[in-house]
CSV table of C-alpha atoms (C1' of nucleotides) in Angstrom, one decimal:
chain,number,residue,atom,x,y,z
A,1,MET,CA,-3.5,-48.4,0.0
A,2,THR,CA,-4.6,-45.9,-2.5
A,3,ARG,CA,-6.8,-44.1,0.0
A,4,LYS,CA,-9.7,-44.3,-2.4
A,5,ARG,CA,-11.7,-45.9,0.3
A,6,THR,CA,-12.7,-42.5,1.7
A,7,ILE,CA,-15.0,-41.4,-1.0
A,8,LYS,CA,-17.9,-39.9,0.7
A,9,LEU,CA,-21.0,-39.2,-1.3
A,10,THR,CA,-23.9,-37.0,-0.3
A,11,ARG,CA,-27.4,-38.0,-0.9
A,12,PHE,CA,-27.8,-36.1,-4.0
A,13,GLU,CA,-24.5,-37.3,-5.4
A,14,ILE,CA,-25.7,-40.8,-4.8
A,15,GLU,CA,-28.8,-40.1,-6.9
A,16,ILE,CA,-26.6,-39.0,-9.7
A,17,MET,CA,-24.5,-42.0,-9.3
A,18,ASP,CA,-27.5,-44.1,-9.4
A,19,ALA,CA,-28.4,-42.9,-12.8
A,20,LEU,CA,-24.9,-43.4,-13.9
A,21,TRP,CA,-24.7,-46.9,-12.5
A,22,ASP,CA,-27.8,-47.7,-14.4
A,23,LEU,CA,-26.5,-46.3,-17.6
A,24,SER,CA,-23.0,-47.7,-16.8
A,25,SER,CA,-21.5,-45.0,-19.1
A,26,ALA,CA,-23.1,-41.8,-20.2
A,27,SER,CA,-22.9,-38.1,-21.0
A,28,ILE,CA,-24.1,-35.5,-18.7
A,29,ARG,CA,-27.2,-35.0,-20.8
A,30,GLU,CA,-28.1,-38.6,-20.5
A,31,ILE,CA,-27.6,-38.6,-16.8
A,32,HIS,CA,-29.7,-35.5,-16.5
A,33,GLU,CA,-32.5,-37.0,-18.4
A,34,LYS,CA,-32.4,-40.2,-16.5
A,35,LEU,CA,-33.3,-38.3,-13.3
A,36,PRO,CA,-36.9,-38.5,-12.3
A,37,GLU,CA,-38.7,-35.5,-13.6
A,38,LYS,CA,-40.1,-34.5,-10.2
A,39,LYS,CA,-36.7,-33.8,-8.8
A,40,ARG,CA,-34.8,-33.0,-11.9
A,41,PRO,CA,-32.4,-30.1,-11.3
A,42,ALA,CA,-31.0,-27.9,-14.0
A,43,TYR,CA,-28.6,-29.4,-16.5
A,44,THR,CA,-25.8,-27.3,-15.1
A,45,THR,CA,-26.5,-28.5,-11.6
A,46,VAL,CA,-25.9,-32.0,-12.8
A,47,GLN,CA,-22.8,-30.8,-14.5
A,48,THR,CA,-21.5,-29.4,-11.3
A,49,ILE,CA,-22.2,-32.5,-9.3
A,50,ILE,CA,-20.5,-34.6,-11.9
A,51,ARG,CA,-17.5,-32.4,-11.7
A,52,ARG,CA,-17.4,-32.7,-8.0
A,53,LEU,CA,-17.8,-36.5,-8.3
A,54,GLU,CA,-14.9,-36.5,-10.6
A,55,GLU,CA,-12.8,-34.5,-8.1
A,56,LYS,CA,-13.7,-37.0,-5.5
A,57,GLY,CA,-12.7,-39.8,-7.8
A,58,ALA,CA,-16.2,-41.4,-7.9
A,59,VAL,CA,-16.6,-41.0,-11.7
A,60,ARG,CA,-14.1,-40.8,-14.4
A,61,GLN,CA,-14.2,-39.4,-17.9
A,62,THR,CA,-13.6,-42.1,-20.4
A,63,LYS,CA,-14.0,-40.7,-23.8
A,64,GLN,CA,-15.4,-37.9,-25.9
A,65,ILE,CA,-18.1,-38.0,-28.5
A,66,GLY,CA,-18.2,-34.9,-30.5
A,67,ASN,CA,-17.5,-32.4,-27.8
A,68,ALA,CA,-19.4,-34.2,-25.2
A,69,HIS,CA,-17.6,-36.1,-22.4
A,70,ILE,CA,-18.6,-39.5,-21.5
A,71,PHE,CA,-18.4,-40.6,-17.9
A,72,GLU,CA,-18.5,-43.8,-16.1
A,73,PRO,CA,-18.5,-44.7,-12.4
A,74,ALA,CA,-15.2,-45.2,-10.8
A,75,LEU,CA,-16.6,-47.0,-7.9
A,76,THR,CA,-19.2,-49.7,-7.8
A,77,ARG,CA,-22.6,-49.3,-6.4
A,78,GLU,CA,-21.8,-52.1,-4.1
A,79,ALA,CA,-18.8,-50.3,-2.7
A,80,ALA,CA,-20.9,-47.2,-2.2
A,81,HIS,CA,-23.6,-49.2,-0.5
A,82,ARG,CA,-21.1,-50.8,1.7
A,83,ARG,CA,-19.8,-47.4,2.7
A,84,LEU,CA,-23.2,-46.2,3.6
A,85,ILE,CA,-24.0,-49.3,5.6
A,86,ASP,CA,-20.7,-49.1,7.5
A,87,GLU,CA,-21.4,-45.6,8.3
A,88,LEU,CA,-24.9,-46.3,9.6
A,89,LEU,CA,-23.5,-49.3,11.5
A,90,ASP,CA,-21.0,-47.0,13.1
A,91,LEU,CA,-23.8,-44.8,14.4
A,92,PHE,CA,-25.4,-47.9,15.8
A,93,GLY,CA,-22.3,-48.8,17.7
A,94,GLY,CA,-20.9,-51.1,15.2
A,95,SER,CA,-23.3,-53.9,15.6
A,96,ALA,CA,-25.8,-55.0,13.1
A,97,ARG,CA,-28.2,-56.4,15.7
A,98,PRO,CA,-30.1,-53.3,16.6
A,99,LEU,CA,-30.3,-52.4,13.0
A,100,MET,CA,-31.9,-55.7,12.2
A,101,ALA,CA,-34.2,-55.4,15.1
A,102,HIS,CA,-35.4,-52.1,13.9
A,103,LEU,CA,-36.0,-53.3,10.5
A,104,ALA,CA,-38.0,-56.2,11.8
A,105,GLU,CA,-39.8,-53.9,14.2
A,106,ALA,CA,-40.8,-51.6,11.4
A,107,GLY,CA,-42.1,-54.4,9.3
A,108,LYS,CA,-39.5,-53.8,6.7
A,109,LEU,CA,-38.3,-57.3,7.0
A,110,SER,CA,-40.4,-60.3,6.4
A,111,LEU,CA,-40.0,-63.7,7.8
A,112,GLU,CA,-39.2,-65.0,4.3
A,113,ASP,CA,-36.5,-62.4,3.9
A,114,VAL,CA,-34.9,-63.7,7.0
A,115,ARG,CA,-35.2,-67.3,6.1
A,116,GLU,CA,-33.6,-66.7,2.8
A,117,LEU,CA,-30.9,-64.8,4.5
A,118,GLU,CA,-30.3,-67.6,6.9
A,119,ILE,CA,-29.8,-70.0,4.1
A,120,MET,CA,-27.4,-67.6,2.4
A,121,LEU,CA,-25.4,-67.3,5.5
A,122,ALA,CA,-25.3,-70.9,6.2
A,123,GLN,CA,-24.0,-71.4,2.7
A,124,LYS,CA,-21.4,-68.7,3.1
A,125,GLY,CA,-20.3,-70.3,6.4
A,126,ILE,CA,-19.6,-73.5,4.7
A,127,GLU,CA,-17.6,-72.0,1.9
A,128,GLU,CA,-15.5,-70.0,4.3
A,129,SER,CA,-14.7,-72.8,6.6
A,130,SER,CA,-13.3,-74.6,3.6
A,131,GLU,CA,-10.7,-72.0,3.0
A,132,GLY,CA,-9.7,-71.2,6.5
A,133,GLU,CA,-10.8,-67.7,6.3
A,134,SER,CA,-12.5,-66.2,9.3
A,135,GLN,CA,-13.4,-62.5,8.9
A,136,SER,CA,-16.6,-62.5,10.9
A,137,SER,CA,-16.4,-59.5,13.2
A,138,LYS,CA,-13.0,-57.9,13.1
A,139,GLY,CA,-13.7,-55.6,10.3
A,140,ALA,CA,-16.0,-53.5,12.3
A,141,LYS,CA,-13.6,-51.9,14.7
A,142,ALA,CA,-10.4,-52.4,12.8
A,143,ARG,CA,-11.6,-49.6,10.7
A,144,ARG,CA,-12.0,-46.9,13.3
A,145,SER,CA,-8.6,-45.2,13.4
A,146,GLY,CA,-8.5,-42.8,10.5
A,147,LYS,CA,-8.7,-39.1,11.2
A,148,ALA,CA,-8.5,-38.4,14.9
B,1,MET,CA,-49.7,-34.8,12.4
B,2,THR,CA,-47.5,-32.4,14.2
B,3,ARG,CA,-44.8,-32.5,11.5
B,4,LYS,CA,-42.2,-33.3,14.0
B,5,ARG,CA,-41.3,-36.4,12.0
B,6,THR,CA,-38.9,-34.4,9.8
B,7,ILE,CA,-36.2,-33.8,12.3
B,8,LYS,CA,-33.0,-34.5,10.4
B,9,LEU,CA,-29.8,-34.8,12.4
B,10,THR,CA,-26.3,-34.7,11.1
B,11,ARG,CA,-23.7,-37.1,12.1
B,12,PHE,CA,-22.3,-34.8,14.7
B,13,GLU,CA,-25.6,-33.9,16.1
B,14,ILE,CA,-26.3,-37.5,16.6
B,15,GLU,CA,-23.2,-37.9,18.5
B,16,ILE,CA,-24.3,-35.2,20.8
B,17,MET,CA,-27.7,-36.7,21.1
B,18,ASP,CA,-26.1,-40.0,21.9
B,19,ALA,CA,-24.5,-38.4,24.9
B,20,LEU,CA,-27.7,-36.9,25.9
B,21,TRP,CA,-29.6,-40.1,25.4
B,22,ASP,CA,-27.2,-41.8,27.7
B,23,LEU,CA,-27.5,-39.1,30.3
B,24,SER,CA,-31.2,-38.7,29.7
B,25,SER,CA,-31.0,-35.2,31.0
B,26,ALA,CA,-28.0,-33.0,31.4
B,27,SER,CA,-26.3,-29.7,31.2
B,28,ILE,CA,-24.1,-28.7,28.4
B,29,ARG,CA,-21.1,-29.3,30.5
B,30,GLU,CA,-22.1,-32.8,31.2
B,31,ILE,CA,-22.8,-33.5,27.6
B,32,HIS,CA,-19.5,-32.0,26.7
B,33,GLU,CA,-17.6,-34.1,29.2
B,34,LYS,CA,-19.4,-37.2,28.1
B,35,LEU,CA,-17.9,-37.0,24.6
B,36,PRO,CA,-14.9,-39.1,24.0
B,37,GLU,CA,-11.8,-37.2,24.6
B,38,LYS,CA,-10.4,-37.9,21.1
B,39,LYS,CA,-13.1,-36.1,19.3
B,40,ARG,CA,-14.1,-33.6,22.0
B,41,PRO,CA,-14.8,-30.2,20.5
B,42,ALA,CA,-14.7,-27.0,22.4
B,43,TYR,CA,-17.4,-26.4,25.0
B,44,THR,CA,-18.9,-23.7,22.9
B,45,THR,CA,-19.1,-25.9,19.9
B,46,VAL,CA,-21.3,-28.3,21.9
B,47,GLN,CA,-23.3,-25.3,23.0
B,48,THR,CA,-23.9,-24.3,19.5
B,49,ILE,CA,-25.0,-27.7,18.4
B,50,ILE,CA,-27.4,-27.9,21.3
B,51,ARG,CA,-28.9,-24.7,20.4
B,52,ARG,CA,-29.4,-25.9,16.8
B,53,LEU,CA,-30.8,-29.1,18.1
B,54,GLU,CA,-33.2,-27.1,20.2
B,55,GLU,CA,-34.2,-25.2,17.1
B,56,LYS,CA,-34.8,-28.4,15.3
B,57,GLY,CA,-36.9,-29.6,18.2
B,58,ALA,CA,-34.6,-32.5,19.0
B,59,VAL,CA,-33.9,-31.4,22.5
B,60,ARG,CA,-35.8,-29.3,24.9
B,61,GLN,CA,-34.7,-27.3,27.9
B,62,THR,CA,-36.4,-28.5,30.9
B,63,LYS,CA,-35.2,-26.6,33.9
B,64,GLN,CA,-32.4,-24.5,35.2
B,65,ILE,CA,-30.0,-25.2,38.0
B,66,GLY,CA,-28.2,-22.1,39.1
B,67,ASN,CA,-27.8,-20.4,35.8
B,68,ALA,CA,-27.2,-23.6,33.9
B,69,HIS,CA,-29.8,-25.0,31.6
B,70,ILE,CA,-30.7,-28.6,31.7
B,71,PHE,CA,-31.7,-30.3,28.5
B,72,GLU,CA,-33.3,-33.5,27.6
B,73,PRO,CA,-34.0,-35.3,24.4
B,74,ALA,CA,-37.2,-34.4,22.7
B,75,LEU,CA,-37.1,-37.4,20.5
B,76,THR,CA,-36.1,-40.9,21.3
B,77,ARG,CA,-33.0,-42.7,20.1
B,78,GLU,CA,-35.3,-45.2,18.5
B,79,ALA,CA,-37.1,-42.6,16.5
B,80,ALA,CA,-33.8,-41.2,15.4
B,81,HIS,CA,-32.5,-44.6,14.5
B,82,ARG,CA,-35.7,-45.3,12.6
B,83,ARG,CA,-35.3,-42.2,10.7
B,84,LEU,CA,-31.7,-43.1,9.8
B,85,ILE,CA,-32.7,-46.5,8.6
B,86,ASP,CA,-35.5,-45.3,6.6
B,87,GLU,CA,-33.3,-42.9,4.9
B,88,LEU,CA,-30.8,-45.6,4.1
B,89,LEU,CA,-33.5,-47.9,2.9
B,90,ASP,CA,-34.7,-45.2,0.6
B,91,LEU,CA,-31.3,-45.1,-1.0
B,92,PHE,CA,-31.5,-48.8,-1.4
B,93,GLY,CA,-34.7,-48.5,-3.2
B,94,GLY,CA,-36.9,-49.1,-0.2
B,95,SER,CA,-36.3,-52.7,0.2
B,96,ALA,CA,-34.4,-54.2,3.1
B,97,ARG,CA,-33.2,-57.2,1.2
B,98,PRO,CA,-30.1,-55.8,-0.4
B,99,LEU,CA,-29.3,-54.2,2.8
B,100,MET,CA,-29.4,-57.5,4.6
B,101,ALA,CA,-27.5,-59.1,1.9
B,102,HIS,CA,-24.8,-56.6,2.2
B,103,LEU,CA,-24.5,-57.0,5.9
B,104,ALA,CA,-24.3,-60.7,5.6
B,105,GLU,CA,-21.8,-60.4,2.8
B,106,ALA,CA,-19.6,-58.1,4.8
B,107,GLY,CA,-19.7,-60.5,7.7
B,108,LYS,CA,-21.5,-58.1,9.9
B,109,LEU,CA,-24.2,-60.5,10.5
B,110,SER,CA,-23.8,-63.9,12.0
B,111,LEU,CA,-25.9,-66.9,11.6
B,112,GLU,CA,-27.0,-66.6,15.2
B,113,ASP,CA,-28.0,-63.0,14.7
B,114,VAL,CA,-30.3,-64.1,11.9
B,115,ARG,CA,-31.7,-67.1,13.8
B,116,GLU,CA,-32.6,-64.9,16.7
B,117,LEU,CA,-34.2,-62.4,14.4
B,118,GLU,CA,-36.2,-65.1,12.8
B,119,ILE,CA,-37.6,-66.2,16.1
B,120,MET,CA,-38.4,-62.6,16.9
B,121,LEU,CA,-40.2,-62.2,13.7
B,122,ALA,CA,-42.1,-65.4,14.0
B,123,GLN,CA,-43.3,-64.2,17.4
B,124,LYS,CA,-44.3,-60.9,16.0
B,125,GLY,CA,-46.2,-62.5,13.2
B,126,ILE,CA,-48.2,-64.4,15.6
B,127,GLU,CA,-49.1,-61.4,17.7
B,128,GLU,CA,-50.1,-59.4,14.7
B,129,SER,CA,-52.3,-62.0,13.0
B,130,SER,CA,-54.2,-62.0,16.2
B,131,GLU,CA,-55.2,-58.4,15.7
B,132,GLY,CA,-55.8,-58.5,12.0
B,133,GLU,CA,-53.1,-56.0,11.2
B,134,SER,CA,-51.0,-56.5,8.2
B,135,GLN,CA,-48.4,-53.8,7.6
B,136,SER,CA,-45.6,-55.7,6.0
B,137,SER,CA,-44.4,-53.8,3.1
B,138,LYS,CA,-46.6,-50.9,2.4
B,139,GLY,CA,-45.1,-48.5,4.8
B,140,ALA,CA,-42.0,-48.1,2.7
B,141,LYS,CA,-43.5,-46.0,-0.1
B,142,ALA,CA,-46.6,-44.7,1.6
B,143,ARG,CA,-44.2,-42.4,3.3
B,144,ARG,CA,-42.7,-40.6,0.4
B,145,SER,CA,-44.8,-37.5,-0.1
B,146,GLY,CA,-43.4,-34.9,2.2
B,147,LYS,CA,-41.6,-32.1,0.6
B,148,ALA,CA,-41.6,-32.3,-3.2
C,1,DG,C1',-18.8,-18.4,-44.0
C,2,DA,C1',-22.3,-17.1,-40.8
C,3,DC,C1',-25.9,-18.9,-37.6
C,4,DT,C1',-27.8,-22.1,-34.3
C,5,DG,C1',-27.3,-25.4,-30.8
C,6,DC,C1',-25.2,-28.2,-27.6
C,7,DC,C1',-21.4,-28.6,-24.4
C,8,DA,C1',-17.8,-27.8,-21.0
C,9,DA,C1',-15.5,-24.5,-17.9
C,10,DC,C1',-15.9,-21.1,-14.8
C,11,DT,C1',-18.3,-18.3,-11.4
C,12,DA,C1',-21.8,-17.3,-8.0
C,13,DC,C1',-24.5,-17.7,-4.1
C,14,DA,C1',-27.5,-19.3,-0.3
C,15,DA,C1',-28.1,-22.9,3.2
C,16,DT,C1',-26.1,-26.1,6.2
C,17,DT,C1',-22.6,-27.8,9.1
C,18,DG,C1',-18.4,-27.9,11.9
C,19,DT,C1',-15.9,-25.2,14.9
C,20,DA,C1',-15.0,-21.7,18.0
C,21,DG,C1',-14.3,-16.8,20.0
C,22,DT,C1',-16.2,-12.9,22.9
C,23,DA,C1',-19.1,-10.3,25.9
C,24,DG,C1',-21.7,-9.9,29.7
C,25,DG,C1',-24.6,-11.6,33.4
C,26,DG,C1',-25.5,-14.7,37.6
C,27,DT,C1',-23.3,-17.4,41.6
C,28,DT,C1',-20.4,-18.1,45.1
C,29,DG,C1',-16.6,-18.6,48.1
C,30,DA,C1',-13.6,-15.6,50.7
D,1,DT,C1',-18.6,-6.9,48.6
D,2,DC,C1',-16.0,-8.4,45.1
D,3,DA,C1',-13.0,-11.3,42.5
D,4,DA,C1',-13.1,-15.7,40.1
D,5,DC,C1',-15.9,-18.7,37.8
D,6,DC,C1',-19.2,-20.7,35.0
D,7,DC,C1',-22.9,-20.2,31.8
D,8,DT,C1',-25.6,-18.3,28.2
D,9,DA,C1',-26.3,-15.4,24.1
D,10,DC,C1',-24.4,-13.6,20.2
D,11,DT,C1',-21.2,-13.5,16.5
D,12,DA,C1',-17.9,-15.3,13.1
D,13,DC,C1',-16.1,-17.9,9.7
D,14,DA,C1',-14.5,-21.8,6.7
D,15,DA,C1',-16.0,-26.0,4.3
D,16,DT,C1',-19.5,-28.5,2.1
D,17,DT,C1',-23.6,-28.9,-0.4
D,18,DG,C1',-27.5,-27.7,-3.4
D,19,DT,C1',-28.5,-24.9,-7.2
D,20,DA,C1',-27.8,-22.4,-11.2
D,21,DG,C1',-26.2,-18.6,-14.5
D,22,DT,C1',-22.7,-16.9,-18.0
D,23,DT,C1',-19.1,-17.3,-21.5
D,24,DG,C1',-17.0,-19.0,-25.1
D,25,DG,C1',-15.9,-23.0,-27.9
D,26,DC,C1',-16.9,-26.7,-31.4
D,27,DA,C1',-20.1,-28.7,-34.9
D,28,DG,C1',-23.2,-29.2,-38.0
D,29,DT,C1',-26.2,-26.7,-41.5
D,30,DC,C1',-27.8,-23.5,-44.9
DNA sequence: GACTGCCAACTACAATTGTAGTAGGGTTGA
DNA sequence: TCAACCCTACTACAATTGTAGTTGGCAGTC
């Protein structure tokens, strides 16, 4: 276990990562320019964040063009999203149910969304049962034992 | 619009609120004792958080018993949860789809969960159409205009 | 070879968050 | 009445986060 699983990103850091995920590999300038003008911070601010992200192990510097460093994500958007979701789920007591209910309640979820999801799940269920792999609901709490 | 909608809670604050939501009304000592022993901070720490929560308008002091103050939540758990979800959704680009997909993918969501949800949504759909109210997916971005 | 820009590295600083100590006042049981 | 408690109010401080300035180097360019 490389302990990389504990990379925690702040909201702002995620926005930077978003740019980088989109670009897949970029210089600080490119990242900076990719940020929406409205909320575009100073170039050096981005630089600072990238440095911190590097320290956290979320991005890595791959090469150098001229004297500019080129960075790329060291963790996938999916992994980051999963992290975020897990965290939220934790706050919700570990179960996705209330979360779903809220989404539905707030109209963020349409009936079609759910139907499609259902199909997807059914599909997944089939695949899984054909490899004797049951991972349904043990991940949720197996995780809570890190830093006491 | 009373602008109370912008109460932002940190993770720790939410844990305190959780205790208070459960108790519905309590003194600092009660809240403190309600926290799980493992992660129970000093009494004064809770006190500090409560004070901050009060400043943020998330709890309010209702009465006094002896010289002890009794607090109660000034926002519902649901509202707080909604806030959290909205925030996460924002990070996901405003759509609940990827979020759902992730949950399913991670096995946090069972087929039954989804089936039940579907029923719920269908129900809701019926109710709504009988009041000519369509709010399906415009809430997501209509919201983004607070502090630029 | 000196000038102009772009870049990275370092430093700075305010706000927020987690965490708790201390002082002093009210409450109460003896 | 007074000592023992409990509670609040105030203060403190380190870590994290958002935000950016300053310095000095390398790279073309005239």
